[in-house]
Short mmCIF file of C-alpha atoms and ligand atoms in Angstrom, two decimals:
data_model
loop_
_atom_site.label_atom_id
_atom_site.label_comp_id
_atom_site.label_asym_id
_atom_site.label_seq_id
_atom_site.Cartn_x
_atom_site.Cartn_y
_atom_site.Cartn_z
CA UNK P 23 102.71 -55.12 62.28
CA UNK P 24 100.83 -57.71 60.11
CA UNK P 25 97.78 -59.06 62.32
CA UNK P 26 96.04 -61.49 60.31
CA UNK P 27 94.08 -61.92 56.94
CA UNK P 28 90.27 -62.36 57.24
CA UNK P 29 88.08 -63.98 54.17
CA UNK P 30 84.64 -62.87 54.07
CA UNK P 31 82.21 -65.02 53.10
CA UNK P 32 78.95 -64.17 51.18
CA UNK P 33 76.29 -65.14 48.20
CA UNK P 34 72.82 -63.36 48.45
CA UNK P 35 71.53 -59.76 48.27
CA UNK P 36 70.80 -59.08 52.20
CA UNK P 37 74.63 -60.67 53.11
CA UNK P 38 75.96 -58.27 50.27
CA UNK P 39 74.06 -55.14 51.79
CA UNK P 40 75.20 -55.62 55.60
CA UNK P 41 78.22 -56.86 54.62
CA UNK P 42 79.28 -54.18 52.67
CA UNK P 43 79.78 -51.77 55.33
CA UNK P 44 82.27 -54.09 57.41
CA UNK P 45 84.53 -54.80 54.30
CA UNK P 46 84.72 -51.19 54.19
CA UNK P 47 85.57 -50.81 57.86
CA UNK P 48 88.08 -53.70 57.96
CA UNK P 49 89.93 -52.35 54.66
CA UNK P 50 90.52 -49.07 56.52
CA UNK P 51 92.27 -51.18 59.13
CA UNK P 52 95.87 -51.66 57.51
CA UNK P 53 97.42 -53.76 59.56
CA UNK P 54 94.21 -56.58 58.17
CA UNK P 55 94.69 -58.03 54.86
CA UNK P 56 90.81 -58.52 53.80
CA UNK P 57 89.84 -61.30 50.93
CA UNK P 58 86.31 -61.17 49.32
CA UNK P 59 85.20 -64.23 48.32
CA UNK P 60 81.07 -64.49 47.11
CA UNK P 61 79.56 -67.89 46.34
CA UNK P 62 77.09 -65.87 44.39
CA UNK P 63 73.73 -68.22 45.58
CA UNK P 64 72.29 -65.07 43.89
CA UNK P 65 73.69 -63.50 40.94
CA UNK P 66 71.90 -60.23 39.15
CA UNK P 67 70.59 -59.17 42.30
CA UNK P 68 73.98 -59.56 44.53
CA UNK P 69 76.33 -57.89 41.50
CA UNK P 70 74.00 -54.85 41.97
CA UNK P 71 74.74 -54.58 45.47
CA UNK P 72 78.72 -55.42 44.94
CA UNK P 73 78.46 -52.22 42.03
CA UNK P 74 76.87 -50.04 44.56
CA UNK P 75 79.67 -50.34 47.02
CA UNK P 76 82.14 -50.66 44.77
CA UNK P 77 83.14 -53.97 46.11
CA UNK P 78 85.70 -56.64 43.65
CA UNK P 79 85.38 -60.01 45.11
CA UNK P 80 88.78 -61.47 45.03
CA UNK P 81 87.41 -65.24 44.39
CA UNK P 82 83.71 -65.58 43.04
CA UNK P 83 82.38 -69.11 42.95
CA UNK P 84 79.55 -68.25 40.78
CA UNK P 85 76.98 -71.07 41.91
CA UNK P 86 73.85 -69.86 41.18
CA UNK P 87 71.54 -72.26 39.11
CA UNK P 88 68.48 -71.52 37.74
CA UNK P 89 66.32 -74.23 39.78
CA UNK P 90 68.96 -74.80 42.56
CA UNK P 91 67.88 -76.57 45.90
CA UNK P 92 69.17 -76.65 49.37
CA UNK P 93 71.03 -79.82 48.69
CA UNK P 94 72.99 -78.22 45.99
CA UNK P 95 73.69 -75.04 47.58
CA UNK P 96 75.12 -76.50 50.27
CA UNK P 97 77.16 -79.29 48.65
CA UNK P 98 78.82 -76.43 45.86
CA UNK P 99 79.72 -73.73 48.48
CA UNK P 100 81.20 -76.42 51.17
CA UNK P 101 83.25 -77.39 48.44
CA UNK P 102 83.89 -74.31 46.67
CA UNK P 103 85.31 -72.84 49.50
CA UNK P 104 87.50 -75.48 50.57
CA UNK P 105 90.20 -74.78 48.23
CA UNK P 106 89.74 -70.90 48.91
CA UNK P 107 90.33 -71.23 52.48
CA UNK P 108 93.59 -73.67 51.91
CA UNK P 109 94.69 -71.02 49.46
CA UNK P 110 94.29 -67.89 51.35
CA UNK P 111 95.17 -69.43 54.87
CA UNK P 112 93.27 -66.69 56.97
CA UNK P 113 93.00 -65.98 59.99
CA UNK P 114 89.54 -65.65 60.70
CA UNK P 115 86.07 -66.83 58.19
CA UNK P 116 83.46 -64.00 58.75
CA UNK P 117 79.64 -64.83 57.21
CA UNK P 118 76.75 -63.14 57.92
CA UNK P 119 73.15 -64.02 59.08
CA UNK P 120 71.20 -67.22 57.76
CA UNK P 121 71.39 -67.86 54.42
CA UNK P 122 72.68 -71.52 52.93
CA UNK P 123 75.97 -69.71 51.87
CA UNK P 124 76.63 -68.55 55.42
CA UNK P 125 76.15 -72.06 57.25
CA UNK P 126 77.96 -73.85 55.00
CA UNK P 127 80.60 -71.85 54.43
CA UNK P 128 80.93 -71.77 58.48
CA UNK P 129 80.78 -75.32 58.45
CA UNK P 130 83.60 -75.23 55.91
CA UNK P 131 85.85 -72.95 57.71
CA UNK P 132 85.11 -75.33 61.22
CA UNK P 133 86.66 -78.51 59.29
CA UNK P 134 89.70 -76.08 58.29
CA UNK P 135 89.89 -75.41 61.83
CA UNK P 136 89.80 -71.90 61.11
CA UNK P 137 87.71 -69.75 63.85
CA UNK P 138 84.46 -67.84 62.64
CA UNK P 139 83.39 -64.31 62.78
CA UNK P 140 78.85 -64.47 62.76
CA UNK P 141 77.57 -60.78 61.91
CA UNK P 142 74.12 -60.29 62.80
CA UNK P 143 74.52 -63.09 65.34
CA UNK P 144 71.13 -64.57 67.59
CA UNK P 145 68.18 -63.64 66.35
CA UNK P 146 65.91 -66.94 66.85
CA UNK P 147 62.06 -67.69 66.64
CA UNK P 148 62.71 -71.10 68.54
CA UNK P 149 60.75 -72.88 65.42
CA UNK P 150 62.54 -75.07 63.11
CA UNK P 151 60.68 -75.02 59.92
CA UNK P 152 59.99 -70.87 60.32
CA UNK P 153 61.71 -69.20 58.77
CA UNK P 154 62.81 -72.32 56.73
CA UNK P 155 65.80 -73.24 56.59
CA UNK P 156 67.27 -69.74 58.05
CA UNK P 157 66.40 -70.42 61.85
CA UNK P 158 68.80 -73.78 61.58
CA UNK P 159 71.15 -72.04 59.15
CA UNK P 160 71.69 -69.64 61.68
CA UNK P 161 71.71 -71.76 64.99
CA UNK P 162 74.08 -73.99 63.07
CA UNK P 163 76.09 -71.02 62.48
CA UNK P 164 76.36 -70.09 65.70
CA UNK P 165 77.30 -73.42 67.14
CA UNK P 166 80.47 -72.93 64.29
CA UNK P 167 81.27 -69.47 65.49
CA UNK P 168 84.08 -67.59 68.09
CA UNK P 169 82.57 -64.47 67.74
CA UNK P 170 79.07 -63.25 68.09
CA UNK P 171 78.25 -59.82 66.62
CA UNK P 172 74.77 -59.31 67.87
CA UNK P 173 72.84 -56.51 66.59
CA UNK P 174 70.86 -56.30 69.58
CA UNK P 175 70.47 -57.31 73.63
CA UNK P 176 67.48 -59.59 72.52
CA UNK P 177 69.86 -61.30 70.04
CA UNK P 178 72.58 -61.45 72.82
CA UNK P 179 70.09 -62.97 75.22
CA UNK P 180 69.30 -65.42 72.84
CA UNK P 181 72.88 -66.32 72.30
CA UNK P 182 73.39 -66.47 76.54
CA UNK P 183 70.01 -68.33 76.83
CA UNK P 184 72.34 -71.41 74.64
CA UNK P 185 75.36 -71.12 76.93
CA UNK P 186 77.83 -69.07 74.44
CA UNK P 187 80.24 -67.45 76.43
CA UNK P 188 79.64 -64.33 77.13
CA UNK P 189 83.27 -62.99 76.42
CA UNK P 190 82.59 -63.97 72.72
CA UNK P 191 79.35 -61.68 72.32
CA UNK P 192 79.27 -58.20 71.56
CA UNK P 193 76.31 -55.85 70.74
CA UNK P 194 77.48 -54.14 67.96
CA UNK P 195 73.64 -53.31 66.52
CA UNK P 196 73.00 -54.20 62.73
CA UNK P 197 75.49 -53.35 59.82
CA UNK P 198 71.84 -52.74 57.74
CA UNK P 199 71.81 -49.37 58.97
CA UNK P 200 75.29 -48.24 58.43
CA UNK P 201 74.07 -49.21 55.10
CA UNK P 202 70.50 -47.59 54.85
CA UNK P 203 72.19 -44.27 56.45
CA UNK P 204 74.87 -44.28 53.87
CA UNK P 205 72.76 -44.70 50.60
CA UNK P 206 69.45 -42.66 51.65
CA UNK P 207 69.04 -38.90 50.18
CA UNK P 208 66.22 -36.85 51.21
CA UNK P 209 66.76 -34.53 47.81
CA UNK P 210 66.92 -38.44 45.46
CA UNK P 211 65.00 -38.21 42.09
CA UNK P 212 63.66 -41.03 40.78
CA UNK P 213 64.68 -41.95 37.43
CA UNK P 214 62.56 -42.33 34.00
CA UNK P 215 61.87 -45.94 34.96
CA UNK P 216 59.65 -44.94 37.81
CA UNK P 217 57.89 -42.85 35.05
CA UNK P 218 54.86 -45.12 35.24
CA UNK P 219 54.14 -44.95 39.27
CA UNK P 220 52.02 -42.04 40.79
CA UNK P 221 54.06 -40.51 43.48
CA UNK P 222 50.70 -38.52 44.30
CA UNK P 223 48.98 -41.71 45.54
CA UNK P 224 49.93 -43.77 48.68
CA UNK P 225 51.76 -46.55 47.91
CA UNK P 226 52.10 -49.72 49.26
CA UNK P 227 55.85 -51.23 48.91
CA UNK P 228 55.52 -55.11 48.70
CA UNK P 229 58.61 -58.06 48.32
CA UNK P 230 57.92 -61.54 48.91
CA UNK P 231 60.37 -64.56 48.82
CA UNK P 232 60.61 -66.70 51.64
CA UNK P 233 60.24 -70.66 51.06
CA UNK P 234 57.18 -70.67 53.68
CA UNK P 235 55.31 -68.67 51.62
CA UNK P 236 55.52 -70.17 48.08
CA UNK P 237 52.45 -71.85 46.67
CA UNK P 238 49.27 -70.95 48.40
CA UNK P 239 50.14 -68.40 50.83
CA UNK P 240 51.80 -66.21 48.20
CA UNK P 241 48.09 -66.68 46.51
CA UNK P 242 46.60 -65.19 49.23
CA UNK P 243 48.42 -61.91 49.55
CA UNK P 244 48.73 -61.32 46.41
CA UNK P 245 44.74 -61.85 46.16
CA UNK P 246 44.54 -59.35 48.92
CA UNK P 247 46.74 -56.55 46.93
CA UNK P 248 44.03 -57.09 44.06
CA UNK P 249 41.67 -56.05 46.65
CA UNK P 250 43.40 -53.55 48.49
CA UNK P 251 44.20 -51.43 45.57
CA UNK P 252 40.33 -52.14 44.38
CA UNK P 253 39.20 -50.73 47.98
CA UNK P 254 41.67 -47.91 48.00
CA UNK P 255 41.90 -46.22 44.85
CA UNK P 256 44.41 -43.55 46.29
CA UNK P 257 46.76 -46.44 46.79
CA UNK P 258 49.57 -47.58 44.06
CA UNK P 259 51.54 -50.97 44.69
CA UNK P 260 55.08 -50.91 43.68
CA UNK P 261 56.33 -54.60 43.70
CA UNK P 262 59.84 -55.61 42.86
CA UNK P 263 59.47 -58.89 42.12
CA UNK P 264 62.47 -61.36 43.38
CA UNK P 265 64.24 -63.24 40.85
CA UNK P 266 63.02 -66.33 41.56
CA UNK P 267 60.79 -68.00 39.01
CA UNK P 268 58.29 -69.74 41.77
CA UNK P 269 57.88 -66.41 42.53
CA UNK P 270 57.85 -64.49 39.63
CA UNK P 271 55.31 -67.18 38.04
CA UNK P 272 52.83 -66.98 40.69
CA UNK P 273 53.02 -62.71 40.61
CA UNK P 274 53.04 -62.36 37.09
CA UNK P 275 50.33 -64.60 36.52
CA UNK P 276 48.37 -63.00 39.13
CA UNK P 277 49.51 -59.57 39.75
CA UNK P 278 50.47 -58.65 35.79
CA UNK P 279 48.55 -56.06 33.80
CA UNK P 280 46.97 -54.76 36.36
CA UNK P 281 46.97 -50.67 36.10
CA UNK P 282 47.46 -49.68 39.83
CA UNK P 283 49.89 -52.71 40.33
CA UNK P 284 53.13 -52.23 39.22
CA UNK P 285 55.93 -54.98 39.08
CA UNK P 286 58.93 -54.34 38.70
CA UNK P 287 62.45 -55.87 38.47
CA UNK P 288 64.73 -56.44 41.81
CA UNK P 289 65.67 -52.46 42.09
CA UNK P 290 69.46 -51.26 43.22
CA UNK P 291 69.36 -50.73 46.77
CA UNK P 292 69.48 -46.81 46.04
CA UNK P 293 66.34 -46.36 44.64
CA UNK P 294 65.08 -48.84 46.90
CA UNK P 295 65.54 -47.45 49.96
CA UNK P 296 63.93 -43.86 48.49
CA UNK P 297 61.19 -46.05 47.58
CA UNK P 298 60.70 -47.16 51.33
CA UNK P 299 61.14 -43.25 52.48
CA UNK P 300 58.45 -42.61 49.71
CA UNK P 301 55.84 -45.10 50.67
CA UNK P 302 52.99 -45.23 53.37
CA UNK P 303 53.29 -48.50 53.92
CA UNK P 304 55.26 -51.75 53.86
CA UNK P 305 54.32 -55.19 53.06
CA UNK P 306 56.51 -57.87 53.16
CA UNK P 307 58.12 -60.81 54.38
CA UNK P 308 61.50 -59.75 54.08
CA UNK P 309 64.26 -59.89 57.20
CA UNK P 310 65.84 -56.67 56.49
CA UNK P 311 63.15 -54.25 55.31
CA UNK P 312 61.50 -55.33 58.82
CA UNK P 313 64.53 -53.51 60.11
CA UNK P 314 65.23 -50.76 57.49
CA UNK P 315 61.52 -49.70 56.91
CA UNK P 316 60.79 -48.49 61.07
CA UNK P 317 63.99 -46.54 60.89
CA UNK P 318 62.33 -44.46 58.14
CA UNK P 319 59.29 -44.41 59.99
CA UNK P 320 57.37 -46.43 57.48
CA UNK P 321 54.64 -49.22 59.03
CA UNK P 322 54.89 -52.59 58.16
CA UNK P 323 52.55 -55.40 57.84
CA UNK P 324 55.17 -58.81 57.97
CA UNK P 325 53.67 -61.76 55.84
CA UNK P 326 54.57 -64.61 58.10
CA UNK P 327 53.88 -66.21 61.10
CA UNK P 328 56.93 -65.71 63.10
CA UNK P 329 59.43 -63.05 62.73
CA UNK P 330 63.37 -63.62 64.17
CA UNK P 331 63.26 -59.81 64.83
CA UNK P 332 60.30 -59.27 67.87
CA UNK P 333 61.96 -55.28 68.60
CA UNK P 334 60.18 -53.43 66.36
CA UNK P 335 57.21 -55.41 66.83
CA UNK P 336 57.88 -54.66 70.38
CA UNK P 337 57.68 -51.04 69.98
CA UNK P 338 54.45 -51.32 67.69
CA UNK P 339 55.89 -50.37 64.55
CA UNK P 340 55.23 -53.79 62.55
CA UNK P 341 52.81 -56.13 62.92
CA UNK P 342 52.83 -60.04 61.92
CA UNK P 343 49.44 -60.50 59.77
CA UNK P 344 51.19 -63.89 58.33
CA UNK P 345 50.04 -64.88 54.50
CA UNK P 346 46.63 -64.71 55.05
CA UNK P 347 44.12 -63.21 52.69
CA UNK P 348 41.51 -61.87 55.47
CA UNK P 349 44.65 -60.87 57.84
CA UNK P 350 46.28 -58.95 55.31
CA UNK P 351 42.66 -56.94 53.90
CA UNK P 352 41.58 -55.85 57.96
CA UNK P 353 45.33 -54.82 58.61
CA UNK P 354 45.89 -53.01 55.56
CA UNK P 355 42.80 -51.28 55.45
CA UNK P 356 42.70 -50.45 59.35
CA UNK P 357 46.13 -48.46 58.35
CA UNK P 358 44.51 -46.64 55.04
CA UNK P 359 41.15 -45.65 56.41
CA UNK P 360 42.24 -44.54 60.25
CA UNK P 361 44.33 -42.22 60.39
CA UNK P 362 44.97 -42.36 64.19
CA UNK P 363 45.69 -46.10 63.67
CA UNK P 364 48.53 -45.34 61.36
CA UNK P 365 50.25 -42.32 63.32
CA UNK P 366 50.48 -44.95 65.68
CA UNK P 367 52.65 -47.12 64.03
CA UNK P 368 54.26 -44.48 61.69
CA UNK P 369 56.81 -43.86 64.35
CA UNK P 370 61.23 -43.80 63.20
CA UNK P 371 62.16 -46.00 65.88
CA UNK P 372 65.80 -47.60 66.00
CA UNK P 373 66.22 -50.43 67.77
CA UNK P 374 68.87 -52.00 65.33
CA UNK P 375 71.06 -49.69 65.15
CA UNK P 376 73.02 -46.06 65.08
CA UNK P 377 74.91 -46.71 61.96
CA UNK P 378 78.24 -47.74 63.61
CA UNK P 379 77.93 -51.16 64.09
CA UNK P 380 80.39 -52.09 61.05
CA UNK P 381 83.05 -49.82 63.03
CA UNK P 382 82.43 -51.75 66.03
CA UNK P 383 82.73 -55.29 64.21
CA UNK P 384 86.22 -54.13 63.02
CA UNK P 385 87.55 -53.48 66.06
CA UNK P 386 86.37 -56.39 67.52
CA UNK P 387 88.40 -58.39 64.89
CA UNK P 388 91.64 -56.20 64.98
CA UNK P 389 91.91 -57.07 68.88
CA UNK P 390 90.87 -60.79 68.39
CA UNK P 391 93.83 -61.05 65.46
CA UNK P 392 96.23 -59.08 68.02
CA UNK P 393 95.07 -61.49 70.72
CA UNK P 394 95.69 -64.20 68.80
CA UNK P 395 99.23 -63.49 67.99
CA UNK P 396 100.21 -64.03 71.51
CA UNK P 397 97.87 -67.24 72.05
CA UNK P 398 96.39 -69.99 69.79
CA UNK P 399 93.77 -70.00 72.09
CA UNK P 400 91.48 -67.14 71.91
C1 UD1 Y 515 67.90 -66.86 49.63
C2 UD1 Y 515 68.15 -67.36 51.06
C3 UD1 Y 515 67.24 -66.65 52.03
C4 UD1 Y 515 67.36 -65.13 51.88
C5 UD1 Y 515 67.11 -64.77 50.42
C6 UD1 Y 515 67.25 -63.29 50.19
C7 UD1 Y 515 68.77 -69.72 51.40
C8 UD1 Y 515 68.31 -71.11 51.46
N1 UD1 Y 515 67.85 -68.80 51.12
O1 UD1 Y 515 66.58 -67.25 49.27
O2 UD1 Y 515 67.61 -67.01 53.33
O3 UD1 Y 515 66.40 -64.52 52.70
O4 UD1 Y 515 68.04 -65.46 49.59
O5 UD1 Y 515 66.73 -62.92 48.96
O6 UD1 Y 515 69.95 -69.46 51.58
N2 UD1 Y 515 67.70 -65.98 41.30
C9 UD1 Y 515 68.16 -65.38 40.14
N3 UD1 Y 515 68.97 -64.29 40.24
C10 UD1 Y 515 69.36 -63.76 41.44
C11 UD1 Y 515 68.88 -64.38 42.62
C12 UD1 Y 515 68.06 -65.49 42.54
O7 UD1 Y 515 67.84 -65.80 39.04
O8 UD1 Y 515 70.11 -62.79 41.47
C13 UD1 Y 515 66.80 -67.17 41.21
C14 UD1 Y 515 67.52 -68.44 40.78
O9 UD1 Y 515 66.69 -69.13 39.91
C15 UD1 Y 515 67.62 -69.24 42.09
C16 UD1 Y 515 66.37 -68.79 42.83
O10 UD1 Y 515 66.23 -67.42 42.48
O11 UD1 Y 515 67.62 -70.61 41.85
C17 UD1 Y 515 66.36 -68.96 44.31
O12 UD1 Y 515 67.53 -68.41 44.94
P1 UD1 Y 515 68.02 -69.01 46.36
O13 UD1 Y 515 69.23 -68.27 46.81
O14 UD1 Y 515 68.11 -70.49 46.29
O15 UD1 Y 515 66.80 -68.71 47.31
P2 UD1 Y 515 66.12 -67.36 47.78
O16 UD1 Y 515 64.67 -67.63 47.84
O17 UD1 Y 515 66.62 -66.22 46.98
N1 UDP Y 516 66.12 -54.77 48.43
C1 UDP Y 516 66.71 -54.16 47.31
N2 UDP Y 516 66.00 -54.13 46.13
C2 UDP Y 516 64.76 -54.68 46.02
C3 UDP Y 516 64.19 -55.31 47.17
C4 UDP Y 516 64.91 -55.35 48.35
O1 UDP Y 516 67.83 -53.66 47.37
O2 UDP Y 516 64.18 -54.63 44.92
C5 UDP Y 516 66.90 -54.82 49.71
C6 UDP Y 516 66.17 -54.38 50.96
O3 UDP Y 516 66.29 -53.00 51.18
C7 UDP Y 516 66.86 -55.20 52.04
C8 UDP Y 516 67.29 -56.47 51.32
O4 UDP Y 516 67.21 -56.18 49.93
O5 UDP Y 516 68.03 -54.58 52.52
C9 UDP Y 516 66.34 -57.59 51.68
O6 UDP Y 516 66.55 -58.67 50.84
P1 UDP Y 516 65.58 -59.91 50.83
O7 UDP Y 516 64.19 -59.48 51.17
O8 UDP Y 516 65.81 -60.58 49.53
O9 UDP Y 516 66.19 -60.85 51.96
P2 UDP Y 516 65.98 -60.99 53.54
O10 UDP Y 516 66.21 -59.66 54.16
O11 UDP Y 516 64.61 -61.52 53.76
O12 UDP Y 516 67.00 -62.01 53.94
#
């Protein structure tokens, strides 16, 4: 029996990698017909997760410009995927998480009247502008949505605390480690391009993007990493810089030529993840190597003020040290020069996940499609 068609929405690397997993679940179910469609916000650095798990969008809207703004985002992905969804008639939108791409493509599906699926649904800091604009693109999101997949009972709290139902919430935990669990190797060998880097040495794993932190605050860490790796000379910084030019201007400028300082270009999420297994320590203000990195048992020092994801800080295996230069140099160098400090926080610890969530998600769909074959009004 036919039960629906689902079009999944997404445009940026972090959608692509949690994402991943549930296409894969939902094309095992066969009664589903899944459709692919990316907006491709991001280009190099989402076809290299697409590669990796072998997914073929179906429609590819191919919006990334080289200075593109918020305005523009939104404007070419509410109207790029207007004609997708009045092509493909589905059944249900699904987006993930926060990103430009997945409120407006929610917001797209609402004025189609067509329900929406949220993966990694509730995580909140209650501040407007931090992150910004991810804590309204994912409120907004979840205004738009029918279902909830929360990756955790914080995020479902969060969810209940703003009076969604509770029948539409599930705790499924977070798709990012069906993804980490299915691309780490303990026997991996880095290639010839990480020739240069000094596996003997500690190293210190750094990404920067977020909005918040461009200008200034992006000054100051990366002024602390110049000191750091002065302070520590056991320590190696690998640093794969983020396509963006604001960033790439301000770490180049700063951060090139510098021998124990090693930038690199956005790596495939395979070696990536070996490179969080091979690190002592994380530092970044990434969403999902907050998550990733404690399930390896790595440390990590978050460069922002307020973090969407309090469980790991919680259980003492990151620690918010925001974009400040004399934040970053007592945190850092607490972890390099006391030991006991660091066995403290170099604890695996999984509150995100077991690595089933994207199993969960598709069952949750393949009842709500059966459901909804009996009732419009699910
Ligand atoms: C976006 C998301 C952010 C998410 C992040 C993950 C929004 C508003 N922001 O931020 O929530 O955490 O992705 O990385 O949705 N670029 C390339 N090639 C690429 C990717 C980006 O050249 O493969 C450059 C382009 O010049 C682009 C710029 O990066 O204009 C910024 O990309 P954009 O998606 O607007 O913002 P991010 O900072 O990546
Ligand atoms: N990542 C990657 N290659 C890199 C840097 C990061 O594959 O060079 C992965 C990382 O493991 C995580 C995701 O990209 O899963 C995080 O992306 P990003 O920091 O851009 O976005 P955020 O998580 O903050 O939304």
């Amino acid at each position: 029996m036919r039960l629906g068609k689902v079009l999944v929405v997404f445009g940026t690397r972090p959608e692509a990698i949690k994402m991943a997993p549930v296409i894969n679940e939902l094309r095992k179910v066969k009664d589903i017909e899944t459709v692919v469609a990316v907006t491709a916000q991001h280009r190099e650095m989402l076809d290299q997760v697409l590669d990796l798990f072998d997914i073929k969008p179906d429609h590819d809207l191919n919006l990334m410009k080289k200075e593109q703004d918020l305005f523009s985002i939104t404007e070419g992905v509410l109207e790029g995927i207007r004609p997708i969804i009045e092509e493909e008639k589905p059944d249900l939108v699904l987006v993930h998480g926060d990103t430009t791409t997945t409120f407006a493509a929610a917001l797209a599906a609402f004025y189609c009247k067509i329900p929406v699926g949220h993966v990694e649904a509730g995580l909140r800091t209650r501040n407007k502008y931090s992150p910004f604009p991810e804590e309204m693109n994912r409120s907004l999101t979840g205004k738009l949505a029918e279902l909830h997949f929360a990756p955790t009972d914080t995020s479902r709290e969060n969810l209940l605390a703003e009076a969604t139902a509770m029948f539409k919430i599930w705790v499924t935990g977070n798709t990012v480690i069906d993804a980490l669990l299915q691309t780490v190797k303990p026997d991996y060998q880095f290639g010839p391009e990480f020739a240069g880097i000094d596996f003997s040495k500690r190293l210190l794993l750094v990404t920067t993007h977020r909005r918040e932190n461009w200008g200034n605050p992006m000054r100051e860490i990366y002024r602390a990493l110049i000191d750091l790796t002065d302070r520590f000379p056991d320590t190696e910084v690998i640093f794969p810089v983020h396509k963006n030019p604001i960033v790439r201007d301000t770490a180049f400028e700063m951060l090139g030529n510098r021998q124990r300082i090693h930038l690199l270009e956005p790596l495939d999420y395979e070696p990536f993840t070996q490179l969080i297994n091979a690190s002592y320590l994380v530092l970044t203000d990434s969403g999902g190597m907050q998550e990733e990195a404690p399930s390896l048992g790595k440390p990590v020092l978050v460069l922002r003020d307020t973090t969407e994801r309090p469980e790991a800080l919680q259980a003492g295996t990151v620690k918010l040290v925001g974009a400040v230069y004399q934040k970053i140099m007592d945190e850092a160098s607490l972890l390099l020069s006391d030991s006991s400090e660091y066995e403290k926080m170099a604890r695996a610890i999984n509150p995100y996940g077991d690595g089933k969530a994207a199993r969960r998600i598709a069952k949750v769909i393949t009842d709500f499609l059966y459901v909804r074959i009996g009732t419009t009004n699910f």
